[in-house]
Short mmCIF file of C-alpha atoms in Angstrom, two decimals:
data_model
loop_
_atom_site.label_atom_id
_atom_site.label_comp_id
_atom_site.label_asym_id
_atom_site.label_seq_id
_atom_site.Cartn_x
_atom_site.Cartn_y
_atom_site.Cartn_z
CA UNK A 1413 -14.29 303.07 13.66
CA UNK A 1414 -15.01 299.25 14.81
CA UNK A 1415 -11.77 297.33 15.18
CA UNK A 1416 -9.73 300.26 15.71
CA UNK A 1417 -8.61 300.77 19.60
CA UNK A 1418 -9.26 304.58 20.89
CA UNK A 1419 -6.84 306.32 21.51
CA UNK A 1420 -5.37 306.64 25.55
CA UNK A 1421 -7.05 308.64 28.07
CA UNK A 1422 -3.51 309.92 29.30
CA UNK A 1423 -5.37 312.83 31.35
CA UNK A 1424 -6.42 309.79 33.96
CA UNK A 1425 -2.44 309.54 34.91
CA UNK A 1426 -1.54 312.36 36.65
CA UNK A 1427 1.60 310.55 37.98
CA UNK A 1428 3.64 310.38 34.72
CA UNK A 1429 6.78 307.78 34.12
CA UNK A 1430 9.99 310.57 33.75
CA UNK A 1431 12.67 309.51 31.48
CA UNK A 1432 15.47 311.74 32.73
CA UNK A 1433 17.49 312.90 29.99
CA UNK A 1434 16.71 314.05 26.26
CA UNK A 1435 19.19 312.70 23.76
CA UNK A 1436 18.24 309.74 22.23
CA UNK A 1437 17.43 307.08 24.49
CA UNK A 1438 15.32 309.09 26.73
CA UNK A 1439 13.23 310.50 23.13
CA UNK A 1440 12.87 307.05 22.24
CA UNK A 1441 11.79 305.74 25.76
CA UNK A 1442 9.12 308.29 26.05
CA UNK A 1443 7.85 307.88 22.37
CA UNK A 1444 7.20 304.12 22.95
CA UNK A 1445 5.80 304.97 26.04
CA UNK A 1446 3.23 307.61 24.51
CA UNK A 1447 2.60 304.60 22.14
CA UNK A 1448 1.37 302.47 24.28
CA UNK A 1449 -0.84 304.65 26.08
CA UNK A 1450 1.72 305.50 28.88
CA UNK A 1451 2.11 308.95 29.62
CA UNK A 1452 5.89 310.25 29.80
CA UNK A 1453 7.58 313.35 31.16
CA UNK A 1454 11.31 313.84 29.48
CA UNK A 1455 13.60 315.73 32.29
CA UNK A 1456 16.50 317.30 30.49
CA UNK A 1457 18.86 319.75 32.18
CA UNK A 1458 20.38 321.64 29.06
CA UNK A 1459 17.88 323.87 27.32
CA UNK A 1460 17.06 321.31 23.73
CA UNK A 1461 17.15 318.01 22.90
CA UNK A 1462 20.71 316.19 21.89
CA UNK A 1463 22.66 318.49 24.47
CA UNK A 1464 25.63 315.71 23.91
CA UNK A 1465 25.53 315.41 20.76
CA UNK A 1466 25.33 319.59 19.91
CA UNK A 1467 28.67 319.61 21.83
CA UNK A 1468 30.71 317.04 20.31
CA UNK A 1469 33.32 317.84 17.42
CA UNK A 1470 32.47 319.01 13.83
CA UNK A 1471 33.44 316.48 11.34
CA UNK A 1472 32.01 313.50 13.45
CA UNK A 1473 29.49 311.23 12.32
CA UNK A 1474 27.53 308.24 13.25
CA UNK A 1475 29.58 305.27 12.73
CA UNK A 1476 26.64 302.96 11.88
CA UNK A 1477 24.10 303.41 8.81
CA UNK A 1478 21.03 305.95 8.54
CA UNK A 1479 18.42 302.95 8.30
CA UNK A 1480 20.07 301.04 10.95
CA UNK A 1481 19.82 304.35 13.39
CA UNK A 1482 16.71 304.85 13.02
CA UNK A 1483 14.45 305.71 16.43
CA UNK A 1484 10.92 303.97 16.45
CA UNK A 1485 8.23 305.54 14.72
CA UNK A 1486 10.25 307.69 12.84
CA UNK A 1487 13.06 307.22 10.10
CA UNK A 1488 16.14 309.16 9.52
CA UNK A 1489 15.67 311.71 5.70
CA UNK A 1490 17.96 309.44 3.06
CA UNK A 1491 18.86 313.09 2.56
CA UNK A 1492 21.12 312.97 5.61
CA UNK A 1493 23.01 310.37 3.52
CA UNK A 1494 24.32 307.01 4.47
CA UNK A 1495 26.52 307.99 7.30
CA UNK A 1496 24.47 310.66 9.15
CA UNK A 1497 26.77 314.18 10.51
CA UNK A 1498 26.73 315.42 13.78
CA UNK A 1499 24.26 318.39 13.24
CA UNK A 1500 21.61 316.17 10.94
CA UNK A 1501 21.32 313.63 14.39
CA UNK A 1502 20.43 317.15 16.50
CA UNK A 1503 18.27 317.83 13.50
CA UNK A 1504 16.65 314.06 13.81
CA UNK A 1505 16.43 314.36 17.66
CA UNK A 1506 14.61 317.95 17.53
CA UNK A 1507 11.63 316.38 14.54
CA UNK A 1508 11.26 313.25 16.31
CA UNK A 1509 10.51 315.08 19.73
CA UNK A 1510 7.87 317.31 17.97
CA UNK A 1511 7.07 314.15 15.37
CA UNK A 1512 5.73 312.38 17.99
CA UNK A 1513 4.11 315.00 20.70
CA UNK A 1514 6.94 314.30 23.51
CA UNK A 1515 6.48 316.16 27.18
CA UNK A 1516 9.50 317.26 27.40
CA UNK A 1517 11.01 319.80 30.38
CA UNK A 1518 14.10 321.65 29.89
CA UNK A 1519 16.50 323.44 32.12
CA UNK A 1520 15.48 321.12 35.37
CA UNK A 1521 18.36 318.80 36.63
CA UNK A 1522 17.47 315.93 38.80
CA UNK A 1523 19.94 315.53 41.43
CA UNK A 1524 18.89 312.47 43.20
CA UNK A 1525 16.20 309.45 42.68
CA UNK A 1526 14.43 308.14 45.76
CA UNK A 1527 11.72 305.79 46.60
CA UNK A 1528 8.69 306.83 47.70
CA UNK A 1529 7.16 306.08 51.21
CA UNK A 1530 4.68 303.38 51.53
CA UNK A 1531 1.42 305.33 51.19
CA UNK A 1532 1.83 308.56 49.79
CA UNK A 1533 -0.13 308.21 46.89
CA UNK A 1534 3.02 308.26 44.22
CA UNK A 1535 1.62 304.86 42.85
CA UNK A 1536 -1.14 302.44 42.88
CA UNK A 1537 -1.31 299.74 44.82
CA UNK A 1538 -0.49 297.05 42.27
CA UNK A 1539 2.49 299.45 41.52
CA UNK A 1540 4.31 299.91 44.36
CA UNK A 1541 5.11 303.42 45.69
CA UNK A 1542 6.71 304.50 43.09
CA UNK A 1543 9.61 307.40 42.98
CA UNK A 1544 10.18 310.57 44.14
CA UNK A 1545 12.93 312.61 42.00
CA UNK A 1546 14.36 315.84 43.71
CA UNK A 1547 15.16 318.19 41.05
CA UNK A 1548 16.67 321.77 40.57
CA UNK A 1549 14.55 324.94 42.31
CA UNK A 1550 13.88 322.53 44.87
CA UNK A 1551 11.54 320.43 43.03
CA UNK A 1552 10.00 317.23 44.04
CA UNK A 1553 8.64 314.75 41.31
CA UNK A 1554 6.41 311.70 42.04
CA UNK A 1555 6.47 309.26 39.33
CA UNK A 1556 5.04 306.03 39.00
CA UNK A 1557 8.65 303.96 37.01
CA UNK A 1558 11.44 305.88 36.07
CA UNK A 1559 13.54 305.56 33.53
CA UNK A 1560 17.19 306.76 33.58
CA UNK A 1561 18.80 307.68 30.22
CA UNK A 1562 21.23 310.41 31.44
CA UNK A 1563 23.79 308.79 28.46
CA UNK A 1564 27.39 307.19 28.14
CA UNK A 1565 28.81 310.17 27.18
CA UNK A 1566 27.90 311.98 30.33
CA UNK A 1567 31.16 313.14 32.49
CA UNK A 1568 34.62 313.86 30.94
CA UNK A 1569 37.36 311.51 32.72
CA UNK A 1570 41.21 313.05 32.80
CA UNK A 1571 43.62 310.45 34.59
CA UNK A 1572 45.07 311.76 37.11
CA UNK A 1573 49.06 311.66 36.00
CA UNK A 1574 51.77 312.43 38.28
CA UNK A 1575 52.13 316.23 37.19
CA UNK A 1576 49.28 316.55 35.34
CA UNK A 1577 48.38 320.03 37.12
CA UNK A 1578 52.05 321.61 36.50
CA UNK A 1579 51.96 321.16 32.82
CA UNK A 1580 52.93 324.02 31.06
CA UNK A 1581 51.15 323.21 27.89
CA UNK A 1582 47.48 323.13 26.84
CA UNK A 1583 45.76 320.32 28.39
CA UNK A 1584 42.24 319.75 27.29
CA UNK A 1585 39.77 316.63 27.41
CA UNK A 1586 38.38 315.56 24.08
CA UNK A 1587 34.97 316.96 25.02
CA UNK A 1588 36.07 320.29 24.29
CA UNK A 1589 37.73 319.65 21.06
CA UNK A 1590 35.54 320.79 18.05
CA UNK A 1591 37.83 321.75 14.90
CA UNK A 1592 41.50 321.99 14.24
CA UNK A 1593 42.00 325.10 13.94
CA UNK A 1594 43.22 326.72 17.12
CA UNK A 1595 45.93 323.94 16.21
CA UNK A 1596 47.13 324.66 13.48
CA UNK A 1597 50.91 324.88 13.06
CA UNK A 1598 51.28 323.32 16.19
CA UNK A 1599 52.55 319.90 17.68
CA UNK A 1600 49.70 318.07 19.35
CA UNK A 1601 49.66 314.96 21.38
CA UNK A 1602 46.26 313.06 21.30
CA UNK A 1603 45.83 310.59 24.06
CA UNK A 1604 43.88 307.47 23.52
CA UNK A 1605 43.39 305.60 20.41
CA UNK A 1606 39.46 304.68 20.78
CA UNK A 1607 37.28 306.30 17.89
CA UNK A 1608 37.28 309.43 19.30
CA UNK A 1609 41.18 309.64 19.77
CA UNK A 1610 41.59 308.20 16.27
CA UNK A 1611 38.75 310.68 14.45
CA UNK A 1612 40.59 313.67 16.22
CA UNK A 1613 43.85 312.69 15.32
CA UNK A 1614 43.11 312.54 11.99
CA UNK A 1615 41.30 315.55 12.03
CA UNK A 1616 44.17 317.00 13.43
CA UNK A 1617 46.29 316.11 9.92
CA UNK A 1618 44.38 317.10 7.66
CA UNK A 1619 43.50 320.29 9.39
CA UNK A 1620 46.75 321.84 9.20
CA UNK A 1621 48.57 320.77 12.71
CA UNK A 1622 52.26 320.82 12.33
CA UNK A 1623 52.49 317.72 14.31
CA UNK A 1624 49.88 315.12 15.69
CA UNK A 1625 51.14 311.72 17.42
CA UNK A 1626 48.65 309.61 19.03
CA UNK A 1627 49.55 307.78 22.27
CA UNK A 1628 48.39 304.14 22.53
CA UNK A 1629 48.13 302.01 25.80
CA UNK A 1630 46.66 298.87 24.16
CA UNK A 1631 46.71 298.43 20.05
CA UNK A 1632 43.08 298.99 18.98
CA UNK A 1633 41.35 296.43 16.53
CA UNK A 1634 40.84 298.69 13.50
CA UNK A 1635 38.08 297.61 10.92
CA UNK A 1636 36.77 299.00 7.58
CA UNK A 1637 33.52 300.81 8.26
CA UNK A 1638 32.19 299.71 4.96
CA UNK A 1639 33.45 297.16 2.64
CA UNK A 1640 32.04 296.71 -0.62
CA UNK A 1641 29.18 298.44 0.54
CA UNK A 1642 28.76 296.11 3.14
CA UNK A 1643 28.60 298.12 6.58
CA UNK A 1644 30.74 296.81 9.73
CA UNK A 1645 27.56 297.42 12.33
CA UNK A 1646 25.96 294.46 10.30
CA UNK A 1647 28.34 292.17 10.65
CA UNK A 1648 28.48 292.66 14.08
CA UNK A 1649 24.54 292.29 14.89
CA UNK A 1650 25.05 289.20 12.79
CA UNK A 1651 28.17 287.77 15.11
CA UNK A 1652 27.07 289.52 18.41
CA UNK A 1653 24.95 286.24 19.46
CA UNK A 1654 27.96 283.97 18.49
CA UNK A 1655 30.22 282.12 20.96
CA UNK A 1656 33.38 284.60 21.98
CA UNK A 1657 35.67 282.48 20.14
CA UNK A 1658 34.39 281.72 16.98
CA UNK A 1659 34.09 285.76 16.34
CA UNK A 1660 37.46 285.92 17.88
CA UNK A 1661 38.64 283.97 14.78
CA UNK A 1662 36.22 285.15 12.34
CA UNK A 1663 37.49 288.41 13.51
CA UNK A 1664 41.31 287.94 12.60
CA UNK A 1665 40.83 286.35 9.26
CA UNK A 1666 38.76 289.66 8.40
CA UNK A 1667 41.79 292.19 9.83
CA UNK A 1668 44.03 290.30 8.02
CA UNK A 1669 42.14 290.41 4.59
CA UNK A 1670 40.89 294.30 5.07
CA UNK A 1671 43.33 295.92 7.18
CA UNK A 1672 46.93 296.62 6.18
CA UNK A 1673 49.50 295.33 9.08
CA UNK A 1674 51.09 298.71 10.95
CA UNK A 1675 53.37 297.13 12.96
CA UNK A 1676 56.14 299.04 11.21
CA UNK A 1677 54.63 301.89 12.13
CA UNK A 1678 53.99 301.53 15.46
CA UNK A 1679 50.83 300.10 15.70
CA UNK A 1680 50.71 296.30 16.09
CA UNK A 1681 47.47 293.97 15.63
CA UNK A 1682 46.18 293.38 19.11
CA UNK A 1683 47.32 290.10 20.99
CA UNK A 1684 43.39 289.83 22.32
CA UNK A 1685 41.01 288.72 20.12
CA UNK A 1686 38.08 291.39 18.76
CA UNK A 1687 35.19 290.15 20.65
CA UNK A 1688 37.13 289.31 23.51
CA UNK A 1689 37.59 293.22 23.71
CA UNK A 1690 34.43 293.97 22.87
CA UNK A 1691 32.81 291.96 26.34
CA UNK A 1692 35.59 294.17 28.08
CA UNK A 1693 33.85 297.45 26.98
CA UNK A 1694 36.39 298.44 23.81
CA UNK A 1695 34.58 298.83 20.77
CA UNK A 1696 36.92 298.59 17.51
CA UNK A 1697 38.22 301.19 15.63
CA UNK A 1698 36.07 302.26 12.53
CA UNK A 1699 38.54 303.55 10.04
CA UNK A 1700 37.58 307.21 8.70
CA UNK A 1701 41.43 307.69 8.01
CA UNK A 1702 43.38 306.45 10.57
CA UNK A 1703 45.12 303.85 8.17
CA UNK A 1704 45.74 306.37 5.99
CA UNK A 1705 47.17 308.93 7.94
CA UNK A 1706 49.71 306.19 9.95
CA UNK A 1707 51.07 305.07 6.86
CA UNK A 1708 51.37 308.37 5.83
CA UNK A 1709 53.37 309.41 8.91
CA UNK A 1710 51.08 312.38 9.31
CA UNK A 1711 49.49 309.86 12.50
CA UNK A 1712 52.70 309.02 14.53
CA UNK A 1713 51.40 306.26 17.08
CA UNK A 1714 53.76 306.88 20.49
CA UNK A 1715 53.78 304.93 23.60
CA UNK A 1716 50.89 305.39 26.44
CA UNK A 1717 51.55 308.40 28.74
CA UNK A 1718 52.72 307.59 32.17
CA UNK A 1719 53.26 311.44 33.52
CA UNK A 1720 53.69 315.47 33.04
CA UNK A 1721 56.94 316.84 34.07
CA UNK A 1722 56.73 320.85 33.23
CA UNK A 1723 56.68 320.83 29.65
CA UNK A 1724 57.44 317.25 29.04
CA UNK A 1725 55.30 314.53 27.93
CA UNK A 1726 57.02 311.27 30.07
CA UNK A 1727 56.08 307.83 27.86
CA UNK A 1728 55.67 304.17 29.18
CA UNK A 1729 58.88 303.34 26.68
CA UNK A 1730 60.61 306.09 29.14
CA UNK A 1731 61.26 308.76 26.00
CA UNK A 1732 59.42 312.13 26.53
CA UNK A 1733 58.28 314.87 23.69
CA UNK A 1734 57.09 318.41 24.18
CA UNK A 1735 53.82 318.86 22.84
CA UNK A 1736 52.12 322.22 22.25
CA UNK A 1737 49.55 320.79 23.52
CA UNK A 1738 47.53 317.52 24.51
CA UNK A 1739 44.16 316.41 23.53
CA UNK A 1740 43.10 313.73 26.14
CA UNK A 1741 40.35 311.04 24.18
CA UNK A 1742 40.48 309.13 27.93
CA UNK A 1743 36.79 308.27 27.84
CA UNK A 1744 33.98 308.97 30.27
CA UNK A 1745 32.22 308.30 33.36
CA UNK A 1746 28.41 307.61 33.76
CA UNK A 1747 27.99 310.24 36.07
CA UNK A 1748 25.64 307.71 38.53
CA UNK A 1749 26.82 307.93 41.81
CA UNK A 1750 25.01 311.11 42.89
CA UNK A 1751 21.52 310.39 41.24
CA UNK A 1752 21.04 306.80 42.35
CA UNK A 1753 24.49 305.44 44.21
CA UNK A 1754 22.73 305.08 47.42
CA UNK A 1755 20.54 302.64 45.94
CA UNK A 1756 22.83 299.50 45.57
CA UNK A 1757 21.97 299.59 41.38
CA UNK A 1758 25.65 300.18 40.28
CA UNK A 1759 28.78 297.77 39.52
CA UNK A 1760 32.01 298.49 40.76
CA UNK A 1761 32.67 300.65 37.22
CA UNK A 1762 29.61 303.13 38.47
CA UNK A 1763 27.58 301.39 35.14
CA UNK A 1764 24.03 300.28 36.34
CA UNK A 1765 23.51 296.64 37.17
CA UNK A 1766 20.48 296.29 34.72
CA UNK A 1767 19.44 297.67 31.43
CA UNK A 1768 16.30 297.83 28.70
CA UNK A 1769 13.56 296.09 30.20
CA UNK A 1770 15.02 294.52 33.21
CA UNK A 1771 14.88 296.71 36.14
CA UNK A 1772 16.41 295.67 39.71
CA UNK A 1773 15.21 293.43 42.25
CA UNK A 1774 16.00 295.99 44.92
CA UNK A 1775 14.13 298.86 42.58
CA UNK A 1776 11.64 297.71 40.64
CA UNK A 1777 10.38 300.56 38.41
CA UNK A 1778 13.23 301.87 37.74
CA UNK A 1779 15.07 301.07 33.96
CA UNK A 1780 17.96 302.25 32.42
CA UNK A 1781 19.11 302.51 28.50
CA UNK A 1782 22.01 304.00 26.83
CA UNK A 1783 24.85 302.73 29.21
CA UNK A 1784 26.43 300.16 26.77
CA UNK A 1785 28.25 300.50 23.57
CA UNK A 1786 27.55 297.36 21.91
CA UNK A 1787 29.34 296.12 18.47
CA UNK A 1788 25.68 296.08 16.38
CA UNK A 1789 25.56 300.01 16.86
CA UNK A 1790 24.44 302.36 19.53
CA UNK A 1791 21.02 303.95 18.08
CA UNK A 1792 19.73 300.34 16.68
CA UNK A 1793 20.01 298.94 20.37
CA UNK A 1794 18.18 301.69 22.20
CA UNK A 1795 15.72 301.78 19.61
CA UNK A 1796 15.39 298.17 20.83
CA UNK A 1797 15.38 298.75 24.35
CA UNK A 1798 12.76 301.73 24.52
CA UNK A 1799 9.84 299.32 22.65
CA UNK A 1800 11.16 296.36 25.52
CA UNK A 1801 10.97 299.17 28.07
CA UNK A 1802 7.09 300.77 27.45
CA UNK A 1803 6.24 296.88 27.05
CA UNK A 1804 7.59 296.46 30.80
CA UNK A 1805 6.42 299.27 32.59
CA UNK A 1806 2.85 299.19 30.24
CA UNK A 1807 2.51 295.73 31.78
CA UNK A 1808 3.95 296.98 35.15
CA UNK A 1809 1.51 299.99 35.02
CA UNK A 1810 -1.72 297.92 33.74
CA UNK A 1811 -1.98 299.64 30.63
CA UNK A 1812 -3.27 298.67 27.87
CA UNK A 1813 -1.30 298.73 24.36
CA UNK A 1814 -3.15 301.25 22.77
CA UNK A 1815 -2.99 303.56 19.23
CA UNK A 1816 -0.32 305.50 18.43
CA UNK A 1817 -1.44 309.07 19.04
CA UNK A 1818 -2.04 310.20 22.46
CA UNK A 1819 -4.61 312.34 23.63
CA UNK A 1820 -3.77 315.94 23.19
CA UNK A 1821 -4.57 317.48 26.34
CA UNK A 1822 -2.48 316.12 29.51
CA UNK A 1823 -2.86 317.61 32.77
CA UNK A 1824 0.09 319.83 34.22
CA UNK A 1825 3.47 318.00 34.74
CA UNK A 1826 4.25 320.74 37.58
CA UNK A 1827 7.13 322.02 35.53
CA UNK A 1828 8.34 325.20 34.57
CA UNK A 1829 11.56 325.77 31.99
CA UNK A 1830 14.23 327.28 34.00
CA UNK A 1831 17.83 328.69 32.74
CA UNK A 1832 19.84 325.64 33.48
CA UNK A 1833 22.26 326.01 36.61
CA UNK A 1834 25.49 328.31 35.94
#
């Protein structure tokens, strides 16, 4: 029809951008990639899409609204509701990828990121040499840009307290928690006080636990997720361009208002203002309970833990309990160093140096997305990044912006599914 662009010749790219990893950044990535006429190849090492989110715990869901979630090109079914569960997001990941015609390769792992030599074809000239990514089965990918989107969530991190391995109780990171029920009647320490520590903790409670304290090293800012209908993740993409200070104070006069004072219970407002905390990497708390269930007393906030010593618990006020067991909600690592540490692209934290549509001076073509957790909402800001991203590397790459649907037939990627490594 005059007027109306044709769709890409993808088939005249046989050196595909890879987006390694399939949750929702990487999906999104390639989609706006495929958009614009750029042919993608999604690397994922489980065997489906969402591995992270299929193995977190049952009763979570996504702090930040269904229309606000939303990947491009696709929104999320109002029947999900407002606040969308764990298994409806795996259910949203697995339409989109067949929504919008993704390449996507399970059960292959790449283990390290590389650029190519000067010459070997990986890219065109304008381009650069491009990447080579070694993979499992001894696999070696050329790609023109890569795109890195292995997620935040990516490697479990246990401190390492004095006695930690002589513990005579159950000892298990919150990645492995998924119900309360082999907990119930029993006295459980959870360790951290982020949203994850909080959710379990309350989970815990109500699920029948004879006993759940939750150990805090630094009082968390706690806010309403919804107030009078009004959802917390807009406020903050309101504030999140504001000077530091002036949502520092806006910040306070809101906890005051919304948010009962625990102090009596254990858990004081923070001495650091909201934002302030929020620059430093600690996203509030969204209450699901967690007020509740402290003023309750069925939440008993304890000091941080210091050390293990056989079956005791040692706390930073010097008392010590004897948990059944301990949940620890300590967080986790990015998981970088072994894919792309040896190319000077990391802080001192292991989180990359650039993200969304900025790539680094020292490796151009290569873009990351996923590796912050900012205030206005995880899934809004990669859904952000991945249309910055195929703008950069379409521009990068010479493409053209072109109509939404892709041709059909692309040539081989090279890839088989494998079982993913034992």
């Amino acid at each position: 029809m005059p007027g109306v662009p044709a769709a890409p010749d993808m088939s005249t790219q046989p050196r595909p951008v890879y987006v390694i990893g399939a949750g929702p950044g990487g999906l999104a990535v390639a989609a706006a990639l495929r958009a614009r006429g750029v042919r993608a190849v999604v690397v994922e090492k489980s065997d489906g899409v969402g591995a992270s989110w299929r193995g977190h715990y049952d009763r979570l869901h996504l702090h930040t609204t269904r229309r606000l979630s939303a990947l491009p090109g696709l929104a999320i079914p109002r029947r999900f509701g407002r606040w969308v569960s764990r298994d409806d997001v795996v259910r949203y990941l697995e339409k989109y990828a067949e929504f919008h015609e993704l390449e996507l390769v399970t059960g292959v792992e790449v283990t390290r990121i590389e650029r190519a030599p000067a010459g070997d074809g990986a890219g065109a000239a304008d381009e650069g040499p491009g990447w080579l990514l070694h993979a499992s089965g001894g696999r070696v990918l050329a790609g023109r840009a890569v795109v890195v989107a292995t997620g935040f969530n990516h490697t479990p991190r246990l401190p390492d307290w004095p006695g930690r391995d002589t513990y005579t109780g159950a000892l298990a990171h919150a990645a492995a928690y998924r119900d309360p029920k082999p907990y119930e009647g029993r006295d459980v320490l959870v360790v951290g006080a982020g949203n994850t520590g909080a959710e379990i903790a309350v989970d815990l409670a109500e699920g029948g636990a004879a006993r759940v304290r939750l150990a805090v090293r630094t009082a968390p800012h706690i806010v309403r997720r919804s107030t009078a209908g009004w959802p917390a993740q807009r406020t903050g993409i309101l504030v999140r361009r504001l000077p530091v200070r002036l949502v520092d104070r806006l910040g306070a006069l809101t906890a005051k208002a919304s948010v009962p004072d625990l102090t009596a219970y254990g858990l004081p407002r923070p001495e650091s203002g909201l934002y302030s905390r929020v620059r430093q990497g600690a996203i509030p708390v969204q209450d699901v309970g967690l007020i509740a269930a402290v003023r309750a007393g069925t939440v008993e906030p304890v000091a941080a833990v210091e050390a293990f010593d056989g079956a005791e618990v040692v706390l930073a006020d010097g008392s010590r309990i004897t948990p059944d067991a301990v949940v620890a909600a300590t967080g986790y690592r990015r998981g970088l160093e072994g894919l792309i540490g040896h190319l000077d692209v990391l802080d001192e934290r292991g989180r990359p140096l650039a993200h969304g549509r900025r790539t680094p001076a020292q490796a151009p073509g290569l873009y990351f997305t996923g590796f912050t957790n900012p205030i206005s909402g995880m899934f809004r800001e990669m859904a952000l990044d991945a249309e910055k991203i195929a703008k950069a590397v379409a521009r990068r790459l010479g493409v053209r912006a072109a109509a939404r649907r892709a041709a059909a037939h692309l040539p081989d990627t090279g890839l088989r599914p494998v079982d993913p490594p034992a």
